[in-house]
PDB file of C-alpha atoms in Angstrom:
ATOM      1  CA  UNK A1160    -180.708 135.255  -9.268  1.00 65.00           C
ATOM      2  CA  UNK A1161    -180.082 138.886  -7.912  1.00 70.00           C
ATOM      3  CA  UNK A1162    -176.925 139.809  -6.964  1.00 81.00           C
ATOM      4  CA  UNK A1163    -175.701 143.050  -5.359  1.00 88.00           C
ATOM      5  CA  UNK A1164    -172.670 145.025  -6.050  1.00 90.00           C
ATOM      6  CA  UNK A1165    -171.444 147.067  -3.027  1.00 92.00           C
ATOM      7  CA  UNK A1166    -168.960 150.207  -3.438  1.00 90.00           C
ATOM      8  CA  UNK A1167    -165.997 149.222  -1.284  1.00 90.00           C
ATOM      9  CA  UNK A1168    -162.890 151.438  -0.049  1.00 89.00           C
ATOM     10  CA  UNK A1169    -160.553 148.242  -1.354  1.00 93.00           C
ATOM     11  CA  UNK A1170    -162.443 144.896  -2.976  1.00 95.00           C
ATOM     12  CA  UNK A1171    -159.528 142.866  -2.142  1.00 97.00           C
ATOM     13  CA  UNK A1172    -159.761 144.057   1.397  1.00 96.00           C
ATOM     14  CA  UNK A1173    -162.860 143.561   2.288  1.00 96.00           C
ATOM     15  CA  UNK A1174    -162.824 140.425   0.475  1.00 97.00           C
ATOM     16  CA  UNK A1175    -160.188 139.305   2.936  1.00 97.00           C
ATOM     17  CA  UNK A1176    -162.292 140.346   5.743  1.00 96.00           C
ATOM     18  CA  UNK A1177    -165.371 138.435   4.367  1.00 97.00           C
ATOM     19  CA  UNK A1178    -163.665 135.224   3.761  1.00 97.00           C
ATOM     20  CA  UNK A1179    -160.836 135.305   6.624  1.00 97.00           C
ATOM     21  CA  UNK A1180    -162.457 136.727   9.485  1.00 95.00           C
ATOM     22  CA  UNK A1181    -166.262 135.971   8.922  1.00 97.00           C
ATOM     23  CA  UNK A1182    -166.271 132.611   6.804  1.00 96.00           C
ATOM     24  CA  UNK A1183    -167.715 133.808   3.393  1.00 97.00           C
ATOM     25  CA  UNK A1184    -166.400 131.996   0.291  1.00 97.00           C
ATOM     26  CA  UNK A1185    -163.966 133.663  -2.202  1.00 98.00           C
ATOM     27  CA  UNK A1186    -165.964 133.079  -5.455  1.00 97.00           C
ATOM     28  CA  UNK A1187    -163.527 134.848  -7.453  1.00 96.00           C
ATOM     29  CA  UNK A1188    -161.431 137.950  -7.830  1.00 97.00           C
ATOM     30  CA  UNK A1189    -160.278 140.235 -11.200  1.00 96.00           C
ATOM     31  CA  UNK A1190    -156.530 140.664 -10.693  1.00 95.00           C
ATOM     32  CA  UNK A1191    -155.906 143.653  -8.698  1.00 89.00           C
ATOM     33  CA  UNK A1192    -153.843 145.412 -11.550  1.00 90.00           C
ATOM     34  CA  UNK A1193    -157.175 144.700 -14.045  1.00 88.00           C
ATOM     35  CA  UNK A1194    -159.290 147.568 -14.908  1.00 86.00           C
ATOM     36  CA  UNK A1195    -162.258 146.085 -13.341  1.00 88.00           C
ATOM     37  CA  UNK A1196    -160.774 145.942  -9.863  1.00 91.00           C
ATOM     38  CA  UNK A1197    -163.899 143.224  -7.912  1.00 94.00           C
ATOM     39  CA  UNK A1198    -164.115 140.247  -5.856  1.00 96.00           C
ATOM     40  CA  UNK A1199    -166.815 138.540  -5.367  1.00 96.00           C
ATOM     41  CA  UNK A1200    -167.799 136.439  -2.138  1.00 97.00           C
ATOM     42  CA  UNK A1201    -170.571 133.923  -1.077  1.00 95.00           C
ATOM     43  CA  UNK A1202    -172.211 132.868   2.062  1.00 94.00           C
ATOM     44  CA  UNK A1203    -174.924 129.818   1.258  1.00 90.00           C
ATOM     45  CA  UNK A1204    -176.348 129.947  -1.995  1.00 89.00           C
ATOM     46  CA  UNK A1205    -176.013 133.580  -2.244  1.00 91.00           C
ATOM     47  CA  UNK A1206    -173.432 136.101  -3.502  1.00 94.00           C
ATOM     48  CA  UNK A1207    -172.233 139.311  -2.803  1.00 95.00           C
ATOM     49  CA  UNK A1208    -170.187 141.711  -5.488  1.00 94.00           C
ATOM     50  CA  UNK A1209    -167.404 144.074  -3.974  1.00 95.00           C
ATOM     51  CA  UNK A1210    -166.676 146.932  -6.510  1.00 91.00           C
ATOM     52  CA  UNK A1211    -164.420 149.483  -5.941  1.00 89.00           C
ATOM     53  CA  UNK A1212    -166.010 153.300  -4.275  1.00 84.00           C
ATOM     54  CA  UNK A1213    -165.276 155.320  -7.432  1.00 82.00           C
ATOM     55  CA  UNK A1214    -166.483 158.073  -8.629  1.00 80.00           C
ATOM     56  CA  UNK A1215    -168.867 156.756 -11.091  1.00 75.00           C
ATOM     57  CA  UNK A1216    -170.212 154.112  -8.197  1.00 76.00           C
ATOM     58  CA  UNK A1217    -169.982 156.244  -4.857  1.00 75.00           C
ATOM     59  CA  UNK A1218    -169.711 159.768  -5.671  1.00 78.00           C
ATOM     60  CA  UNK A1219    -167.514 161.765  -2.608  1.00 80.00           C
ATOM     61  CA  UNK A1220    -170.966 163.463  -1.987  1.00 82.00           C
ATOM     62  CA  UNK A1221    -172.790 160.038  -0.902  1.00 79.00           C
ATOM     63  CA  UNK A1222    -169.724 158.459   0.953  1.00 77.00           C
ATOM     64  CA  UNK A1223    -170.800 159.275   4.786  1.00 79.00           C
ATOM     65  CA  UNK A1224    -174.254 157.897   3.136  1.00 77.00           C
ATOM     66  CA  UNK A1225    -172.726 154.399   2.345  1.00 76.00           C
ATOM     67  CA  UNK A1226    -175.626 151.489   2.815  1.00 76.00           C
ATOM     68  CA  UNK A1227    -178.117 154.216   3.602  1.00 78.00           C
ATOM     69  CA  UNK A1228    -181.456 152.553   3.510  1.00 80.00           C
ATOM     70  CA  UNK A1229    -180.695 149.244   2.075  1.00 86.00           C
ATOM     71  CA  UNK A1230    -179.987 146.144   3.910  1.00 91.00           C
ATOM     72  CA  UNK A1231    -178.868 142.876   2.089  1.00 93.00           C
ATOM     73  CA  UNK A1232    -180.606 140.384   3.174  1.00 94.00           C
ATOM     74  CA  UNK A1233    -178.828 136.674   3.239  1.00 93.00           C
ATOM     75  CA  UNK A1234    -181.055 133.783   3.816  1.00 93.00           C
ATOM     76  CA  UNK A1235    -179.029 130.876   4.644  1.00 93.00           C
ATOM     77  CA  UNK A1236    -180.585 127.000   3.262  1.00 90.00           C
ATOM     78  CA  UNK A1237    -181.677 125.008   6.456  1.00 87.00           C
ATOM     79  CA  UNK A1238    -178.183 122.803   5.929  1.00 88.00           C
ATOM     80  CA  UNK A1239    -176.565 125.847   6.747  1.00 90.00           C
ATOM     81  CA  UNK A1240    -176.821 125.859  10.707  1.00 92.00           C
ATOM     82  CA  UNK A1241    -176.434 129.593  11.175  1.00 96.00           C
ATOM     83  CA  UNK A1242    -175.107 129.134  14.815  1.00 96.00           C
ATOM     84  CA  UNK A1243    -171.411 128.961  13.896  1.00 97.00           C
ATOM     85  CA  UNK A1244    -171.754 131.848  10.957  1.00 97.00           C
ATOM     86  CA  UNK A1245    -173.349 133.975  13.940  1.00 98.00           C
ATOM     87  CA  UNK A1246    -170.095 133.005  16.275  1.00 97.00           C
ATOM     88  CA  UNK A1247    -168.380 134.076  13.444  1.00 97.00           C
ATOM     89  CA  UNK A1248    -169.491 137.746  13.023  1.00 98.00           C
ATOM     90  CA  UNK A1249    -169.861 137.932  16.232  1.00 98.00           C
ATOM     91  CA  UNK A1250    -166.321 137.630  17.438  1.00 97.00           C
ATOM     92  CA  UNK A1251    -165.154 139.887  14.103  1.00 97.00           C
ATOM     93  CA  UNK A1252    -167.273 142.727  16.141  1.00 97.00           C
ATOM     94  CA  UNK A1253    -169.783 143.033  12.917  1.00 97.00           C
ATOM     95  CA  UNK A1254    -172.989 141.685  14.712  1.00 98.00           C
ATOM     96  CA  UNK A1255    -175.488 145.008  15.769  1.00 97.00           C
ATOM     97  CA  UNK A1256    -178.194 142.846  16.443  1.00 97.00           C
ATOM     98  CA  UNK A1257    -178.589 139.152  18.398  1.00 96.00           C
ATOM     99  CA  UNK A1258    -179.570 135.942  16.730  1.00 97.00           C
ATOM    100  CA  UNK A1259    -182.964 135.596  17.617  1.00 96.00           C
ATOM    101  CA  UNK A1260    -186.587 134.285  16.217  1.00 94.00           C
ATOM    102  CA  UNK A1261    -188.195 136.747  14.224  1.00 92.00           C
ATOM    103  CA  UNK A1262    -192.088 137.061  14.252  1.00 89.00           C
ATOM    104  CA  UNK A1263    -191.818 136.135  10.561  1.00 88.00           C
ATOM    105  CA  UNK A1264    -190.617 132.709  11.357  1.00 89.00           C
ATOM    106  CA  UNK A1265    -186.904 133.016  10.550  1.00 93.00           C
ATOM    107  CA  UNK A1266    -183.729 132.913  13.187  1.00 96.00           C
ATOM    108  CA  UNK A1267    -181.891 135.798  12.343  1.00 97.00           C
ATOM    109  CA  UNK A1268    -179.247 138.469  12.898  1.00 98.00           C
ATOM    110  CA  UNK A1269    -178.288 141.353  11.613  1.00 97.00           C
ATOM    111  CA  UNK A1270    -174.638 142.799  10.884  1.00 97.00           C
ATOM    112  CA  UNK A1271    -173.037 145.656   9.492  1.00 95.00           C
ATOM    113  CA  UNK A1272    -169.891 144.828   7.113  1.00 95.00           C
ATOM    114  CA  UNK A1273    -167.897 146.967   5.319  1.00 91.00           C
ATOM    115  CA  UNK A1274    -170.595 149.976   6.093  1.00 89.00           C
ATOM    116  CA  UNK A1275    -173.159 148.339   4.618  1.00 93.00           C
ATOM    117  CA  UNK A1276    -175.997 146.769   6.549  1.00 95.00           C
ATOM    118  CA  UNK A1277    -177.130 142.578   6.395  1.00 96.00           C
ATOM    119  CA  UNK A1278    -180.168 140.488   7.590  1.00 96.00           C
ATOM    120  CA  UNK A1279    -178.281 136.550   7.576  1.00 96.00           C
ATOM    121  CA  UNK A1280    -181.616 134.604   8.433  1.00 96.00           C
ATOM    122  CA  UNK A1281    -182.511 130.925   7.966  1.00 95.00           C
ATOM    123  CA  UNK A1282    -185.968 129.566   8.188  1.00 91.00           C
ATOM    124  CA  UNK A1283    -187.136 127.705  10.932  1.00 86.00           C
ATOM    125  CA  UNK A1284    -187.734 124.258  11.464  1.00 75.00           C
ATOM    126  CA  UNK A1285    -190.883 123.036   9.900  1.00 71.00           C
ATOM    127  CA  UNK A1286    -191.505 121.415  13.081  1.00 69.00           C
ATOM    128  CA  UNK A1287    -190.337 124.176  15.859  1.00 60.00           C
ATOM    129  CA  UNK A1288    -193.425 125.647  17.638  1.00 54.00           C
ATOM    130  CA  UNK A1289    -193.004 129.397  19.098  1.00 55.00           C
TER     131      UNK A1289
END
C-alpha cells in the first residue's frame, strides 16, 4: 500500500474538515501535545497522512507552491457509490471539477482540499456502455 503524507497548516484541523464536513474516516490521531503532531484519515480503502507544514516538511520557500504538480488520486471500490461523497465535497465548496465519465472508463471528480489537489474516481460498471 502507498500512502501519502501531506504538509498541513494544523493536522487536527484539517482532519476535522476531512471527516466533519466531507465524510472521510478518522483513522487515528497522535495527541496534539505529542511530538509527532498527525492524523490520519480514510475515504474507501485508501488513506491519507496529515503532517504538520514545518520546516523540515514545507520549507517557507515552497508554501505558495503547496500540491504543486501532484494530485492524489482516490479510487473508490464499486460498493462505494461515489454520488453521495461527490454531494459531499460539493456542498463543502472543495469540488473544481464535475463528476463525470472519464475517457478512461472511471466516473470521477476532482477536488482541491487543504491546497492540495484529488482525483476521487470509481470504475465503471462492467456492464455500462458509453
Amino acid at each position: 500500500m502507498l500512502s501519502v503524507f501531506l504538509a498541513c497548516d494544523d493536522p487536527y484541523r484539517s482532519a476535522e474538515l476531512f471527516t466533519t464536513r466531507l465524510g472521510w474516516r478518522l483513522l487515528f490521531a497522535t495527541p496534539p501535545d505529542s511530538d509527532d503532531r498527525l492524523a490520519c484519515v480514510g475515504l474507501g480503502d485508501a488513506e491519507v497522512l496529515l503532517g504538520t507544514a514545518d520546516e523540515q516538511f514545507l520549507p517557507a520557500a515552497s508554501r505558495s507552491h503547496r500540491g504543486a504538480g501532484v494530485t492524489v488520486y482516490l479510487r473508490l471500490p464499486v460498493s462505494e457509490p461515489i454520488e453521495p461523497v461527490h454531494a459531499r465535497h460539493a456542498d463543502a465548496g472543495v469540488v473544481t471539477a464535475p463528476l463525470s465519465e472519464r475517457a478512461w472508463g472511471e466516473t470521477a471528480f476532482d477536488a482541491e482540499i487543504e491546497g492540495y489537489r484529488f482525483l476521487i474516481a470509481q470504475p465503471l460498471p462492467p456492464t455500462h456502455q458509453p
